[in-house]
Amino acid sequence: MHALNIDLETYSSIDIKKAGLYKYVQSPDFEILLFGYSVNGAPTIVIDLAQGEQIPHEIIQALGDPNIIKKAYNAAFEWYSLSKFFNTPLNQWRCTMFHGLYCGFPMGLDNVGKAVGLPQDKRKMSVGKSLIKLFCTPTAPTKKNGGRTRTLPHHEPEKWQIFKEYCGQDVEVEKEVSRKLENFPIPEAEQRMWELDQLINTRGVAIDQQLVEGALYISKISTTQLTEEAIQITGLANPNSDTQMKNWLASKGIETENMQKDTVSALLKTVSGDVKRALEIRQELSKTSVKKYLTMQAVAGEDSRARGLLQHYGANRTGRWSGRFIQPQNLPRNYLETLDLARKLVRDKKVDALKLIYGNVPDTLSQLIRTALVPSEGNKLFVSDFSAIEARVIAWLAGEQWRLEVFASHGKIYEASASQMFGVPLELIKKGNPEYELRAKGKVAELALGYQGAKPALINMGALNMGLTEEELPDIVRRWRSSNKRIVDLWYSLENAALSVMRTGQPVGIKGLIIARESDIRNGLDFLTVTLPSGRKLFYVKPFLAQNDFGKEALHYWGMNQESKKWEKISTYGGKLTENIVQAIARDCLAETLKRLEVLGIIPVLHVHDEVVLDESENNVSLEMITNLMGQPISWAPGLPLKAAGFVADYYMKD
């Protein structure tokens, strides 16, 4: 025996979708119902544990045998579930979901099965969701079902038999997906990163339960008060209703197409009196702070730690992590200067004092969400992030020398960019001088134009809200591109290289990257790949050339559309390829930091974008040690000027 493919069906009274895998498995009533397995690719066997069957002794031994690889789709689930009862070391597991994501395919066993070309009869059974709900979750008691709170095999014997077939089919699909991808292996370093990700997710981050409870208590009172005030002003039965509010505004002579956040913000600038107050209340009530706090409450285990907050390879175009549950990558920023006081008032449930001091209660609660993440007792949170990592990477990749010199010295890229664009000495662009207004133009240009953005990108980045006029924007684009000719050249070089590979089939080396066409005709797989300096690859599935919306020949591929959330054809171009590659390299820099920390015996509790969060004793680590570690050169990126900064705190925040 050298390989074991596994799929489990389990029961727990905890809702896994709301509370996550770790709290689900930690529940006292968690149990494994079905154990489906295949040895060395042989036909699948399903062990009916719920009805008294036993896992064979040789299979239990195989779970802990370092010479036998265990595979599963979303292997974190099988590994963590089995670890509750058996010895099965993490480094012996391989995740087919991760393998699919690495190769550019979507998440979900049925989705990836379809994407790799499995026919319907070889994919997941459509009845699976209903059977999982029936047997794997608590049952609502009714007279019809005899008041039972759980459905057992003997209650629905025919459906149970189908459920066993479903479990076996999952193993077969996972095996077939794994077989199809075997010629495009995951690098060993990335396998180790998947394992480290499981350790980070399993450790989790501590939650300040008193703050969460206080926030929910205050939010409930505040919401009631604001709603009652809105009803009194408008006379509406439900002032949160878009239709009712639009009709009420119309009765006041104000026509609006929708009640979206930006629309309400714009209206507030033009109204006064009761109308203004009604819109202010609506804006306050639109804060989603309560949802985040409720999620924290749901995810936190008995030890008050929230686990499973990171999704490895969540952005499968670049391999960056995405967030789950409380979505740490998407937490509201905090601007309050008196966070300590605000936290104390919320923890003590001082509603009136909070309102008196801070005014907008929902906004205050929203700003405090980050601070609900705290260190273990006796520890501190060490938060450190890379400074301007994408700007540094694109300068290094393109060889834009003046930018590299900025990052190797003072690091003031916004001022330096304005200096380059407008021919003004850098030392004049400082507060108090009239030239300082140019910094805003340098900043918005830096944020919007690095990936072939133009006027619309500047507008989307808020250029018009910064006091710039629409007429100024084309000149800003022209000046930035003129000052960054090597970056502009990078866009077109990458685009032309990709087109050349598609036309000729021959790989092209450019800027330390290798762009190639890789296919497996037997399994019907075809990719355009980009080998990064780290050795990791980016995959573009089923690439082809076709005209884009501008009538120009362009690279197209199949991928997950971030807007429609559908697997469909996507057109790309040089700037977008540059963005993918730069963000992927930035991700690899973060991965390098995580590896370095692991060597020192430090497992972060969280990492967000380009930031690591450690829960450690000040006796063991220092901020200087961490920032120095992040700024050290990387062997595969010689000359990349990295720098990090951070802070030490009693709770998480945006410094």
Short mmCIF file of C-alpha atoms in Angstrom, two decimals, residues 186-558:
data_model
loop_
_atom_site.label_atom_id
_atom_site.label_comp_id
_atom_site.label_asym_id
_atom_site.label_seq_id
_atom_site.Cartn_x
_atom_site.Cartn_y
_atom_site.Cartn_z
CA ILE A 186 2.33 20.93 -6.49
CA PRO A 187 5.90 21.98 -5.60
CA GLU A 188 7.16 20.53 -2.33
CA ALA A 189 7.55 24.03 -0.86
CA GLU A 190 3.88 24.72 -1.53
CA GLN A 191 2.84 21.43 0.06
CA ARG A 192 4.74 22.52 3.17
CA MET A 193 2.93 25.86 3.02
CA TRP A 194 -0.44 24.05 2.94
CA GLU A 195 0.60 22.13 6.05
CA LEU A 196 1.66 25.33 7.81
CA ASP A 197 -1.68 26.88 6.87
CA GLN A 198 -3.47 24.04 8.69
CA LEU A 199 -1.37 24.68 11.80
CA ILE A 200 -2.21 28.40 11.73
CA ASN A 201 -5.91 27.70 11.26
CA THR A 202 -5.89 25.04 13.96
CA ARG A 203 -4.22 27.34 16.48
CA GLY A 204 -6.72 30.15 15.89
CA VAL A 205 -6.84 33.61 17.42
CA ALA A 206 -8.31 34.58 20.79
CA ILE A 207 -11.61 36.50 20.88
CA ASP A 208 -12.49 39.07 23.55
CA GLN A 209 -15.87 37.57 24.43
CA GLN A 210 -16.73 40.38 26.85
CA LEU A 211 -16.26 42.94 24.09
CA VAL A 212 -18.34 40.86 21.66
CA GLU A 213 -21.19 40.46 24.18
CA GLY A 214 -21.08 44.17 25.02
CA ALA A 215 -21.13 45.15 21.35
CA LEU A 216 -24.15 42.95 20.64
CA TYR A 217 -25.97 44.32 23.69
CA ILE A 218 -25.27 47.94 22.76
CA SER A 219 -26.07 47.35 19.09
CA LYS A 220 -29.48 45.95 19.94
CA ILE A 221 -30.37 48.97 22.07
CA SER A 222 -28.92 51.44 19.58
CA THR A 223 -30.71 49.82 16.63
CA THR A 224 -34.03 49.97 18.47
CA GLN A 225 -33.54 53.63 19.37
CA LEU A 226 -32.49 54.63 15.85
CA THR A 227 -35.35 52.70 14.24
CA GLU A 228 -37.90 54.31 16.58
CA GLU A 229 -36.47 57.75 15.76
CA ALA A 230 -36.68 57.03 12.02
CA ILE A 231 -40.30 55.88 12.37
CA GLN A 232 -41.14 59.05 14.27
CA ILE A 233 -39.54 61.24 11.59
CA THR A 234 -40.89 59.46 8.51
CA GLY A 235 -44.09 57.80 9.73
CA LEU A 236 -43.01 54.67 7.85
CA ALA A 237 -43.79 51.17 9.12
CA ASN A 238 -40.31 50.04 8.04
CA PRO A 239 -37.81 52.85 7.44
CA ASN A 240 -35.23 50.24 6.42
CA SER A 241 -37.30 49.36 3.35
CA ASP A 242 -35.78 50.80 0.17
CA THR A 243 -39.18 51.15 -1.48
CA GLN A 244 -40.81 52.86 1.51
CA MET A 245 -37.89 55.24 1.97
CA LYS A 246 -37.75 56.14 -1.75
CA ASN A 247 -41.48 56.90 -1.71
CA TRP A 248 -41.07 59.03 1.42
CA LEU A 249 -38.23 60.97 -0.16
CA ALA A 250 -40.33 61.46 -3.29
CA SER A 251 -43.07 62.96 -1.11
CA LYS A 252 -40.44 65.47 0.01
CA GLY A 253 -39.59 66.29 -3.59
CA ILE A 254 -36.44 64.17 -3.71
CA GLU A 255 -36.22 61.55 -6.45
CA THR A 256 -33.59 58.82 -6.22
CA GLU A 257 -33.06 55.59 -8.15
CA ASN A 258 -31.78 53.56 -5.21
CA MET A 259 -30.81 53.70 -1.55
CA GLN A 260 -27.27 52.40 -1.92
CA LYS A 261 -24.49 53.63 0.34
CA ASP A 262 -22.90 56.01 -2.20
CA THR A 263 -26.31 57.38 -3.22
CA VAL A 264 -27.24 58.14 0.39
CA SER A 265 -23.84 59.79 0.99
CA ALA A 266 -24.38 62.03 -2.04
CA LEU A 267 -27.93 62.95 -0.97
CA LEU A 268 -26.73 63.94 2.51
CA LYS A 269 -24.72 66.77 0.96
CA THR A 270 -27.87 68.30 -0.57
CA VAL A 271 -30.54 67.98 2.15
CA SER A 272 -31.25 69.30 5.64
CA GLY A 273 -33.67 68.97 8.54
CA ASP A 274 -35.73 65.80 8.99
CA VAL A 275 -34.70 64.41 5.60
CA LYS A 276 -31.03 64.69 6.50
CA ARG A 277 -31.57 63.07 9.89
CA ALA A 278 -33.58 60.20 8.35
CA LEU A 279 -30.78 59.52 5.87
CA GLU A 280 -28.16 59.77 8.62
CA ILE A 281 -30.03 57.14 10.60
CA ARG A 282 -30.27 54.91 7.56
CA GLN A 283 -26.53 55.29 7.04
CA GLU A 284 -25.84 54.41 10.67
CA LEU A 285 -28.10 51.34 10.51
CA SER A 286 -26.36 50.12 7.35
CA LYS A 287 -23.20 49.30 9.31
CA THR A 288 -22.57 45.55 9.31
CA SER A 289 -20.81 45.51 12.66
CA VAL A 290 -23.33 43.23 14.34
CA LYS A 291 -22.91 40.51 11.72
CA LYS A 292 -19.17 40.36 12.35
CA TYR A 293 -19.68 40.15 16.11
CA LEU A 294 -22.31 37.43 15.71
CA THR A 295 -19.89 35.49 13.51
CA MET A 296 -17.15 35.81 16.13
CA GLN A 297 -19.55 34.46 18.72
CA ALA A 298 -20.49 31.55 16.46
CA VAL A 299 -16.93 30.59 15.50
CA ALA A 300 -15.24 30.91 18.91
CA GLY A 301 -14.69 27.57 20.63
CA GLU A 302 -14.93 26.81 24.34
CA ASP A 303 -11.46 28.28 24.75
CA SER A 304 -12.66 31.52 23.09
CA ARG A 305 -10.41 31.02 20.05
CA ALA A 306 -11.69 31.50 16.49
CA ARG A 307 -10.19 28.95 14.12
CA GLY A 308 -10.22 28.42 10.38
CA LEU A 309 -10.23 32.11 9.43
CA LEU A 310 -7.89 31.68 6.44
CA GLN A 311 -8.57 29.98 3.13
CA HIS A 312 -5.36 28.69 1.58
CA TYR A 313 -5.13 29.58 -2.13
CA GLY A 314 -8.44 31.43 -1.81
CA ALA A 315 -7.41 33.64 -4.74
CA ASN A 316 -6.41 30.85 -7.09
CA ARG A 317 -5.15 33.16 -9.84
CA THR A 318 -2.33 34.39 -7.58
CA GLY A 319 -2.35 31.90 -4.69
CA ARG A 320 -3.04 34.59 -2.11
CA TRP A 321 -5.01 33.69 0.99
CA SER A 322 -8.60 34.79 1.39
CA GLY A 323 -10.66 35.13 4.56
CA ARG A 324 -13.42 33.01 6.02
CA PHE A 325 -16.15 33.67 8.59
CA ILE A 326 -15.15 37.05 10.08
CA GLN A 327 -13.17 37.77 6.88
CA PRO A 328 -10.00 39.20 8.47
CA GLN A 329 -8.94 40.55 5.04
CA ASN A 330 -12.04 42.75 5.01
CA LEU A 331 -12.39 44.20 8.50
CA PRO A 332 -13.43 47.88 8.88
CA ARG A 333 -10.58 50.27 9.57
CA ASN A 334 -10.33 52.05 12.90
CA TYR A 335 -9.76 55.81 13.18
CA LEU A 336 -10.65 56.45 16.82
CA GLU A 337 -7.78 57.89 18.83
CA THR A 338 -9.28 56.64 22.09
CA LEU A 339 -9.72 52.95 21.33
CA ASP A 340 -8.96 51.94 24.93
CA LEU A 341 -11.83 54.06 26.27
CA ALA A 342 -14.27 52.94 23.57
CA ARG A 343 -13.43 49.28 24.23
CA LYS A 344 -13.92 49.75 28.00
CA LEU A 345 -17.33 51.37 27.54
CA VAL A 346 -18.47 48.57 25.23
CA ARG A 347 -17.13 45.81 27.47
CA ASP A 348 -18.99 47.42 30.41
CA LYS A 349 -22.15 47.89 28.28
CA LYS A 350 -22.21 51.66 28.89
CA VAL A 351 -24.64 52.59 26.12
CA ASP A 352 -25.35 56.19 27.10
CA ALA A 353 -21.71 57.05 27.75
CA LEU A 354 -20.67 55.56 24.40
CA LYS A 355 -23.31 57.60 22.58
CA LEU A 356 -22.45 60.78 24.50
CA ILE A 357 -18.72 60.56 23.76
CA TYR A 358 -18.70 59.08 20.26
CA GLY A 359 -22.11 60.00 18.83
CA ASN A 360 -22.44 57.45 16.06
CA VAL A 361 -22.75 54.17 17.97
CA PRO A 362 -22.90 51.76 14.99
CA ASP A 363 -19.79 53.36 13.47
CA THR A 364 -17.95 53.09 16.79
CA LEU A 365 -18.87 49.42 17.11
CA SER A 366 -17.73 48.88 13.54
CA GLN A 367 -14.32 50.43 14.28
CA LEU A 368 -13.93 48.16 17.31
CA ILE A 369 -14.37 44.90 15.39
CA ARG A 370 -10.63 44.47 14.88
CA THR A 371 -10.00 44.98 18.58
CA ALA A 372 -12.06 41.89 19.44
CA LEU A 373 -9.04 39.85 18.29
CA VAL A 374 -6.71 39.68 21.29
CA PRO A 375 -3.60 37.81 22.49
CA SER A 376 -3.56 34.87 24.88
CA GLU A 377 -3.25 35.70 28.56
CA GLY A 378 0.19 37.08 29.36
CA ASN A 379 1.03 37.65 25.68
CA LYS A 380 0.95 40.56 23.26
CA LEU A 381 -0.01 40.81 19.62
CA PHE A 382 2.97 41.56 17.40
CA VAL A 383 1.69 42.99 14.12
CA SER A 384 4.13 43.58 11.27
CA ASP A 385 3.57 44.16 7.58
CA PHE A 386 5.59 44.76 4.45
CA SER A 387 5.84 48.41 3.43
CA ALA A 388 4.45 49.11 -0.06
CA ILE A 389 5.14 45.51 -1.09
CA GLU A 390 3.42 45.61 -4.51
CA ALA A 391 5.11 48.89 -5.45
CA ARG A 392 8.47 47.38 -4.49
CA VAL A 393 7.86 44.16 -6.39
CA ILE A 394 6.75 45.85 -9.61
CA ALA A 395 9.78 48.19 -9.48
CA TRP A 396 12.09 45.19 -8.96
CA LEU A 397 10.44 43.10 -11.67
CA ALA A 398 10.48 45.91 -14.23
CA GLY A 399 13.92 47.19 -13.25
CA GLU A 400 12.60 50.74 -12.66
CA GLN A 401 15.82 52.06 -11.15
CA TRP A 402 14.68 55.36 -9.69
CA ARG A 403 11.93 53.57 -7.78
CA LEU A 404 14.37 50.98 -6.45
CA GLU A 405 16.60 53.81 -5.20
CA VAL A 406 13.60 55.36 -3.41
CA PHE A 407 12.79 52.08 -1.67
CA ALA A 408 16.44 51.52 -0.78
CA SER A 409 16.58 54.94 0.91
CA HIS A 410 13.76 57.14 2.25
CA GLY A 411 10.84 55.09 0.87
CA LYS A 412 8.56 58.11 0.21
CA ILE A 413 7.15 56.78 -3.04
CA TYR A 414 4.17 59.18 -3.28
CA GLU A 415 6.40 62.24 -2.99
CA ALA A 416 9.05 60.73 -5.27
CA SER A 417 6.45 59.84 -7.87
CA ALA A 418 5.11 63.40 -7.84
CA SER A 419 8.68 64.67 -8.14
CA GLN A 420 9.29 62.50 -11.21
CA MET A 421 5.94 63.34 -12.80
CA PHE A 422 6.12 67.11 -12.39
CA GLY A 423 9.86 67.76 -12.35
CA VAL A 424 9.78 69.26 -8.85
CA PRO A 425 12.65 68.64 -6.41
CA LEU A 426 11.69 66.04 -3.83
CA GLU A 427 12.68 68.23 -0.89
CA LEU A 428 10.02 70.82 -1.85
CA ILE A 429 7.14 68.32 -1.62
CA LYS A 430 6.56 68.58 2.10
CA LYS A 431 3.87 69.95 4.39
CA GLY A 432 3.75 73.73 4.46
CA ASN A 433 4.99 74.15 0.91
CA PRO A 434 2.63 74.85 -2.03
CA GLU A 435 4.27 71.92 -3.87
CA TYR A 436 2.84 69.54 -1.26
CA GLU A 437 -0.46 69.43 -3.14
CA LEU A 438 1.37 67.42 -5.82
CA ARG A 439 1.69 64.53 -3.35
CA ALA A 440 -2.03 63.76 -3.74
CA LYS A 441 -1.52 63.38 -7.49
CA GLY A 442 1.49 61.15 -6.93
CA LYS A 443 -0.45 59.03 -4.45
CA VAL A 444 -3.53 58.43 -6.57
CA ALA A 445 -1.33 57.73 -9.59
CA GLU A 446 0.66 55.14 -7.62
CA LEU A 447 -2.49 53.44 -6.37
CA ALA A 448 -4.32 53.38 -9.70
CA LEU A 449 -1.89 53.23 -12.61
CA GLY A 450 0.63 50.46 -11.94
CA TYR A 451 -1.37 47.80 -13.77
CA GLN A 452 -2.12 49.72 -16.98
CA GLY A 453 -4.92 51.72 -15.40
CA ALA A 454 -6.02 54.99 -16.99
CA LYS A 455 -8.59 57.70 -16.29
CA PRO A 456 -11.37 55.32 -15.07
CA ALA A 457 -8.91 53.70 -12.64
CA LEU A 458 -8.04 57.10 -11.17
CA ILE A 459 -11.73 57.87 -10.70
CA ASN A 460 -12.35 54.49 -9.07
CA MET A 461 -9.45 55.17 -6.72
CA GLY A 462 -11.15 58.39 -5.58
CA ALA A 463 -9.23 60.99 -7.59
CA LEU A 464 -12.28 63.25 -7.89
CA ASN A 465 -12.84 63.09 -4.13
CA MET A 466 -9.27 64.28 -3.59
CA GLY A 467 -9.97 67.62 -5.24
CA LEU A 468 -8.73 66.64 -8.69
CA THR A 469 -10.82 67.51 -11.74
CA GLU A 470 -11.72 65.08 -14.49
CA GLU A 471 -9.86 67.25 -16.99
CA GLU A 472 -6.58 66.77 -15.06
CA LEU A 473 -6.68 62.99 -15.11
CA PRO A 474 -5.39 62.25 -18.64
CA ASP A 475 -2.35 64.41 -17.94
CA ILE A 476 -1.66 62.49 -14.70
CA VAL A 477 -1.83 59.21 -16.63
CA ARG A 478 0.56 60.53 -19.30
CA ARG A 479 3.03 61.90 -16.75
CA TRP A 480 3.05 58.71 -14.65
CA ARG A 481 3.64 56.48 -17.67
CA SER A 482 6.36 58.79 -18.94
CA SER A 483 8.08 58.57 -15.55
CA ASN A 484 7.78 54.76 -15.38
CA LYS A 485 8.77 53.62 -18.85
CA ARG A 486 10.19 50.29 -17.68
CA ILE A 487 6.90 49.40 -15.97
CA VAL A 488 5.00 50.34 -19.12
CA ASP A 489 7.43 48.18 -21.09
CA LEU A 490 6.75 45.32 -18.64
CA TRP A 491 3.00 45.40 -19.46
CA TYR A 492 3.55 45.08 -23.18
CA SER A 493 6.45 42.65 -22.88
CA LEU A 494 4.34 40.25 -20.81
CA GLU A 495 1.38 40.57 -23.16
CA ASN A 496 3.53 39.99 -26.25
CA ALA A 497 5.29 37.06 -24.60
CA ALA A 498 1.96 35.39 -23.81
CA LEU A 499 0.73 35.95 -27.38
CA SER A 500 3.97 34.54 -28.76
CA VAL A 501 3.70 31.40 -26.62
CA MET A 502 0.13 30.88 -27.80
CA ARG A 503 1.07 31.33 -31.46
CA THR A 504 4.24 29.25 -31.50
CA GLY A 505 3.96 26.89 -28.56
CA GLN A 506 7.51 27.82 -27.57
CA PRO A 507 8.25 29.05 -24.02
CA VAL A 508 9.48 32.61 -23.49
CA GLY A 509 11.74 33.80 -20.69
CA ILE A 510 11.24 37.36 -19.52
CA LYS A 511 12.25 39.28 -16.39
CA GLY A 512 13.11 36.10 -14.52
CA LEU A 513 9.77 34.53 -15.46
CA ILE A 514 9.05 31.65 -17.83
CA ILE A 515 5.81 31.74 -19.79
CA ALA A 516 4.94 28.40 -21.39
CA ARG A 517 2.19 26.22 -22.80
CA GLU A 518 1.73 22.98 -20.85
CA SER A 519 -0.73 20.32 -21.95
CA ASP A 520 -1.82 16.79 -21.16
CA ILE A 521 -3.71 15.69 -24.26
CA ARG A 522 -4.61 12.30 -22.78
CA ASN A 523 -6.48 13.96 -19.91
CA GLY A 524 -7.76 16.91 -21.93
CA LEU A 525 -5.85 19.54 -19.95
CA ASP A 526 -4.25 22.63 -21.43
CA PHE A 527 -2.63 25.57 -19.61
CA LEU A 528 -0.66 28.71 -20.15
CA THR A 529 1.72 28.82 -17.19
CA VAL A 530 3.93 31.48 -15.66
CA THR A 531 6.82 30.16 -13.58
CA LEU A 532 7.58 32.69 -10.84
CA PRO A 533 11.02 33.41 -9.37
CA SER A 534 10.07 31.26 -6.36
CA GLY A 535 9.46 28.26 -8.63
CA ARG A 536 5.72 28.34 -8.11
CA LYS A 537 3.52 28.50 -11.22
CA LEU A 538 0.44 30.47 -12.18
CA PHE A 539 -2.02 28.53 -14.33
CA TYR A 540 -4.38 29.89 -16.99
CA VAL A 541 -6.83 27.13 -17.92
CA LYS A 542 -7.76 26.27 -21.54
CA PRO A 543 -6.02 29.33 -23.05
CA PHE A 544 -6.90 30.57 -26.53
CA LEU A 545 -6.52 33.67 -28.68
CA ALA A 546 -9.53 35.71 -29.73
CA GLN A 547 -10.52 39.31 -30.28
CA ASN A 548 -11.29 41.26 -27.11
CA ASP A 549 -13.93 43.97 -26.69
CA PHE A 550 -11.61 46.44 -28.44
CA GLY A 551 -11.23 44.28 -31.55
CA LYS A 552 -7.65 43.37 -30.65
CA GLU A 553 -6.24 39.85 -30.53
CA ALA A 554 -5.88 38.93 -26.87
CA LEU A 555 -5.26 36.02 -24.54
CA HIS A 556 -8.40 34.40 -23.18
CA TYR A 557 -8.73 31.57 -20.66
CA TRP A 558 -11.29 29.86 -18.43
#
